[in-house]
Tab-separated table of C-alpha atoms in Angstrom:
chain	number	residue	atom	x	y	z
A	1	ASP	CA	-8.419	-3.210	12.134
A	2	ALA	CA	-6.734	-0.179	10.988
A	3	LYS	CA	-4.845	1.691	14.217
A	4	THR	CA	-5.415	5.230	12.480
A	5	THR	CA	-8.430	7.383	11.838
A	6	GLN	CA	-8.636	10.016	9.298
A	7	PRO	CA	-11.260	12.217	7.631
A	8	PRO	CA	-12.951	10.667	4.701
A	9	SER	CA	-12.107	13.979	2.220
A	10	MET	CA	-10.597	17.224	2.250
A	11	ASP	CA	-10.260	20.221	-0.254
A	12	CYS	CA	-7.402	22.371	-0.775
A	13	ALA	CA	-7.081	25.449	-3.154
A	14	GLU	CA	-4.103	25.114	-5.644
A	15	GLY	CA	-0.922	26.606	-4.280
A	16	ARG	CA	-1.949	26.678	-0.740
A	17	ALA	CA	-0.873	24.301	2.020
A	18	ALA	CA	-2.769	20.921	2.442
A	19	ASN	CA	-2.782	19.736	6.148
A	20	LEU	CA	-4.039	16.230	6.571
A	21	PRO	CA	-4.599	15.025	10.007
A	22	CYS	CA	-4.438	11.484	11.480
A	23	ASN	CA	-5.371	10.011	14.847
A	24	HIS	CA	-3.454	7.142	16.292
A	25	SER	CA	-4.249	6.976	19.933
A	26	THR	CA	-3.206	3.675	20.567
A	27	ILE	CA	0.144	3.862	19.056
A	28	SER	CA	2.860	1.931	20.888
A	29	GLY	CA	6.331	3.136	21.359
A	30	ASN	CA	8.163	1.331	18.792
A	31	GLU	CA	5.737	2.179	16.062
A	32	TYR	CA	6.442	4.622	13.305
A	33	VAL	CA	3.958	6.653	11.424
A	34	TYR	CA	3.864	6.187	7.910
A	35	TRP	CA	2.067	8.073	4.986
A	36	TYR	CA	1.338	6.858	1.584
A	37	ARG	CA	-0.618	8.303	-1.200
A	38	GLN	CA	-2.559	6.713	-3.968
A	39	ILE	CA	-3.175	8.531	-7.273
A	40	HIS	CA	-6.129	7.103	-9.200
A	41	SER	CA	-5.160	4.257	-11.036
A	42	GLN	CA	-1.762	3.769	-9.624
A	43	GLY	CA	-0.302	1.745	-6.718
A	44	PRO	CA	0.292	3.403	-3.272
A	45	GLN	CA	3.519	5.664	-3.096
A	46	TYR	CA	5.507	6.210	-0.138
A	47	ILE	CA	5.645	10.047	0.989
A	48	ILE	CA	7.384	10.193	4.711
A	49	HIS	CA	7.629	8.538	7.768
A	50	GLY	CA	8.546	9.359	11.520
A	51	LEU	CA	8.805	8.300	14.966
A	52	LYS	CA	8.462	11.353	17.261
A	53	ASN	CA	10.474	14.157	15.707
A	54	ASN	CA	9.076	16.415	12.806
A	55	GLU	CA	10.319	15.122	9.327
A	56	THR	CA	10.451	16.950	6.162
A	57	ASN	CA	11.508	15.603	2.757
A	58	GLU	CA	11.150	16.801	-0.995
A	59	MET	CA	7.556	15.781	-1.120
A	60	ALA	CA	5.988	16.670	2.478
A	61	SER	CA	6.367	17.398	6.052
A	62	LEU	CA	5.314	15.353	9.173
A	63	ILE	CA	4.152	17.039	12.287
A	64	ILE	CA	3.838	14.529	15.333
A	65	THR	CA	2.443	15.715	18.554
A	66	GLU	CA	4.417	15.405	21.689
A	67	ASP	CA	2.105	12.442	22.908
A	68	ARG	CA	2.512	10.909	19.357
A	69	LYS	CA	-1.493	10.401	19.596
A	70	SER	CA	-1.796	12.224	16.358
A	71	SER	CA	0.070	13.619	13.298
A	72	THR	CA	-0.435	15.892	10.537
A	73	LEU	CA	0.840	15.598	7.054
A	74	ILE	CA	1.676	18.859	5.239
A	75	LEU	CA	1.806	19.431	1.577
A	76	PRO	CA	3.230	23.038	1.665
A	77	HIS	CA	2.251	23.942	-1.867
A	78	ALA	CA	-0.484	21.714	-3.209
A	79	THR	CA	-0.973	21.211	-7.096
A	80	LEU	CA	-3.486	19.648	-9.011
A	81	ARG	CA	-1.167	16.274	-9.328
A	82	ASP	CA	-1.601	16.013	-5.438
A	83	THR	CA	-5.078	14.806	-5.778
A	84	ALA	CA	-4.989	11.348	-4.388
A	85	VAL	CA	-6.038	9.230	-1.358
A	86	TYR	CA	-3.591	9.700	1.656
A	87	TYR	CA	-2.974	6.922	3.950
A	88	CYS	CA	-1.770	7.103	7.388
A	89	ILE	CA	-0.399	3.767	8.970
A	90	VAL	CA	1.578	2.841	12.033
A	91	ARG	CA	3.809	-0.250	11.863
A	92	GLU	CA	7.052	-1.193	13.615
A	93	HIS	CA	9.853	-0.426	11.612
A	94	ASN	CA	13.321	-1.675	11.015
A	95	ALA	CA	15.277	-2.698	7.882
A	96	GLY	CA	14.407	-6.290	8.374
A	97	ASN	CA	10.872	-6.213	9.844
A	98	ASN	CA	8.224	-7.384	7.573
A	99	ARG	CA	5.086	-6.601	9.347
A	100	LYS	CA	2.263	-6.195	7.134
A	101	LEU	CA	0.647	-2.755	6.591
A	102	ILE	CA	-2.874	-2.551	7.771
A	103	TRP	CA	-4.619	0.168	5.739
A	104	GLY	CA	-7.516	2.274	6.979
A	105	LEU	CA	-9.840	4.267	4.368
A	106	GLY	CA	-7.600	7.242	4.076
A	107	THR	CA	-8.305	10.956	3.141
A	108	SER	CA	-9.350	11.556	-0.436
A	109	LEU	CA	-7.826	15.109	-1.038
A	110	ALA	CA	-9.134	16.849	-3.769
A	111	VAL	CA	-6.920	19.907	-5.153
A	112	ASN	CA	-8.988	22.563	-6.828
A	113	PRO	CA	-7.805	24.892	-9.274
B	1	GLU	CA	16.157	1.349	-11.447
B	2	ALA	CA	13.023	-0.772	-12.298
B	3	GLY	CA	10.043	-0.783	-9.963
B	4	VAL	CA	7.724	-3.640	-9.324
B	5	ALA	CA	6.199	-4.930	-12.455
B	6	GLN	CA	2.649	-6.199	-12.735
B	7	SER	CA	0.886	-7.712	-15.643
B	8	PRO	CA	-1.861	-7.658	-17.024
B	9	ARG	CA	-2.913	-4.247	-16.429
B	10	TYR	CA	-6.566	-4.748	-16.912
B	11	LYS	CA	-8.527	-8.019	-17.150
B	12	ILE	CA	-12.264	-8.732	-17.594
B	13	ILE	CA	-13.552	-12.087	-17.011
B	14	GLU	CA	-16.870	-14.068	-16.682
B	15	LYS	CA	-17.917	-15.376	-13.203
B	16	ARG	CA	-16.796	-19.095	-12.707
B	17	GLN	CA	-13.825	-18.393	-15.165
B	18	SER	CA	-10.037	-18.628	-13.858
B	19	VAL	CA	-7.378	-15.640	-14.196
B	20	ALA	CA	-3.884	-15.283	-13.052
B	21	PHE	CA	-1.770	-12.334	-12.396
B	22	TRP	CA	1.916	-12.078	-12.561
B	23	CYS	CA	4.358	-9.999	-10.238
B	24	ASN	CA	8.117	-9.329	-10.891
B	25	PRO	CA	9.324	-7.572	-7.578
B	26	ILE	CA	12.498	-5.275	-7.115
B	27	SER	CA	15.706	-7.115	-7.761
B	28	GLY	CA	17.018	-8.544	-4.416
B	29	HIS	CA	13.722	-8.152	-2.502
B	30	ALA	CA	13.015	-11.164	-0.449
B	31	THR	CA	9.564	-10.111	0.728
B	32	LEU	CA	6.837	-10.103	-1.870
B	33	TYR	CA	2.998	-9.280	-1.024
B	34	TRP	CA	-0.353	-9.572	-2.899
B	35	TYR	CA	-2.937	-7.162	-1.903
B	36	GLN	CA	-6.574	-6.977	-2.844
B	37	GLN	CA	-8.227	-3.498	-3.123
B	38	ILE	CA	-11.876	-3.127	-3.527
B	39	LEU	CA	-13.216	0.231	-4.718
B	40	GLY	CA	-13.190	2.737	-1.893
B	41	GLN	CA	-11.466	0.762	0.327
B	42	GLY	CA	-7.612	0.473	1.433
B	43	PRO	CA	-5.638	-2.401	-0.007
B	44	LYS	CA	-6.180	-5.664	2.181
B	45	LEU	CA	-3.267	-8.268	2.611
B	46	LEU	CA	-3.825	-11.536	0.859
B	47	ILE	CA	-0.435	-13.214	1.093
B	48	GLN	CA	2.816	-12.483	2.156
B	49	PHE	CA	6.033	-14.421	0.888
B	50	GLN	CA	9.371	-14.527	2.461
B	51	ASN	CA	11.702	-15.820	-0.364
B	52	ASN	CA	9.715	-18.860	-1.703
B	53	GLY	CA	8.103	-19.509	1.657
B	54	VAL	CA	4.504	-18.242	2.794
B	55	VAL	CA	4.786	-16.045	5.966
B	56	ASP	CA	1.299	-14.936	6.047
B	57	ASP	CA	-1.826	-16.170	4.131
B	58	SER	CA	-4.369	-15.820	6.691
B	59	GLN	CA	-6.872	-13.701	4.682
B	60	LEU	CA	-6.526	-15.493	1.455
B	61	PRO	CA	-9.667	-17.253	0.323
B	62	LYS	CA	-7.802	-20.796	-0.161
B	63	ASP	CA	-10.842	-22.328	-1.703
B	64	ARG	CA	-10.564	-20.391	-4.637
B	65	PHE	CA	-7.239	-18.146	-4.565
B	66	SER	CA	-3.955	-19.664	-4.740
B	67	ALA	CA	-0.437	-18.071	-5.054
B	68	GLU	CA	3.137	-19.155	-5.601
B	69	ARG	CA	6.585	-17.915	-5.755
B	70	LEU	CA	8.707	-20.978	-6.790
B	71	LYS	CA	12.064	-19.498	-7.296
B	72	GLY	CA	11.630	-16.676	-4.686
B	73	VAL	CA	11.594	-14.103	-7.507
B	74	ASP	CA	8.546	-13.779	-9.539
B	75	SER	CA	5.069	-14.581	-7.992
B	76	THR	CA	1.667	-15.468	-9.636
B	77	LEU	CA	-2.021	-15.180	-8.088
B	78	LYS	CA	-4.724	-17.223	-9.482
B	79	ILE	CA	-8.465	-17.126	-8.893
B	80	GLN	CA	-10.285	-20.362	-9.587
B	81	PRO	CA	-13.291	-19.996	-10.109
B	82	ALA	CA	-13.888	-16.409	-9.908
B	83	LYS	CA	-16.800	-14.604	-8.164
B	84	LEU	CA	-18.591	-11.130	-8.898
B	85	GLU	CA	-17.065	-9.892	-5.599
B	86	ASP	CA	-13.586	-10.876	-6.440
B	87	SER	CA	-14.011	-7.641	-8.754
B	88	ALA	CA	-11.083	-5.387	-7.492
B	89	VAL	CA	-7.290	-4.127	-7.980
B	90	TYR	CA	-4.894	-6.577	-7.241
B	91	LEU	CA	-1.659	-5.044	-5.913
B	92	CYS	CA	1.663	-6.696	-5.584
B	93	ALA	CA	4.445	-5.147	-3.377
B	94	SER	CA	8.025	-5.971	-2.434
B	95	SER	CA	10.361	-5.213	0.326
B	96	GLY	CA	13.896	-5.938	1.368
B	97	LEU	CA	17.044	-5.128	3.273
B	98	ARG	CA	18.780	-3.433	0.473
B	99	LEU	CA	18.097	0.226	0.287
B	100	THR	CA	17.843	2.274	-3.219
B	101	LYS	CA	16.223	5.552	-3.795
B	102	GLN	CA	12.800	3.667	-4.423
B	103	THR	CA	13.156	1.599	-1.059
B	104	LYS	CA	14.716	4.243	1.288
B	105	ASN	CA	11.505	4.000	3.584
B	106	TYR	CA	12.413	0.370	4.880
B	107	GLY	CA	8.857	-0.055	3.591
B	108	TYR	CA	7.020	-1.254	0.555
B	109	THR	CA	7.438	-0.314	-3.130
B	110	PHE	CA	3.942	-1.067	-5.015
B	111	GLY	CA	3.384	-2.127	-8.566
B	112	SER	CA	0.541	-0.243	-10.457
B	113	GLY	CA	-1.651	-3.147	-9.977
B	114	THR	CA	-4.027	-5.534	-12.188
B	115	ARG	CA	-7.544	-4.190	-12.321
B	116	LEU	CA	-10.005	-7.192	-12.438
B	117	THR	CA	-13.629	-7.049	-13.457
B	118	VAL	CA	-15.634	-10.095	-13.005
B	119	VAL	CA	-19.002	-9.994	-14.973
C-alpha cells in the first residue's frame, strides 16, 4: 500500500500558485519525499525530491514540515500545461538503491484559464 | 540524450490473443522496471530486472505474463492469453548509477508507455 495520502483533485487558476498537499505520517528517517507528475498519455515525470529541508528547482518548490509528516508541492505560476496527475511518494534514496516506488492515486490538478 | 523507448505506442487485441511490448532503457541503466497502470490508478510494479536477472516479480501474473531481458539491455513483456482486465497502459522505466540530466533524481526515467486495449 502507498504510504502517502493526497486529495483526489484540485483546481487552480492560470498564473496563480498551485499548492498540492501530501500526508506521509508513517515516513521513516531514511525515506525521502518524491514528487512525480503524469500528463495525459505520457509516462510519469520526475519533479523534485527532498529529505527534510525545503527544496526548489526550475519546476517547483517542495516544503516539508519539521516533523516530516506532510509536505506541499508548490507550482509558483501554474500554466495550462501543468494540468496533470501529481503523485507524492516516499522511498529510500541512494544512487545504488533500487527500491520499487509504491504509487497511490495522486492528485488530479486542473489549471483553468 | 535518448530517453526510455517503448513500442508499440498503442495496441488493440481480442481476448485470448497474445501481445508483446518492447522497451529500450537509457544506455547504461542496470535496472529496468515494467509497470501496469489501469485507468484512474497509479502505476503498479509487475517486474524488476537488475541487468538480466529478476529482482522482484511478486506482482506478475505468471500464468499469463512473462518478461525477459536476455542481454541486460532491451526487455520484452508478453501477455498470453490476454484478458479484458489486462487493458491498461504498460510503462517501462529504468534507473542506474550514472547520473545524467534526465536521472539527476537518482530515481526513475519512464517511457511513454504502451496503451493496450483488449476487446
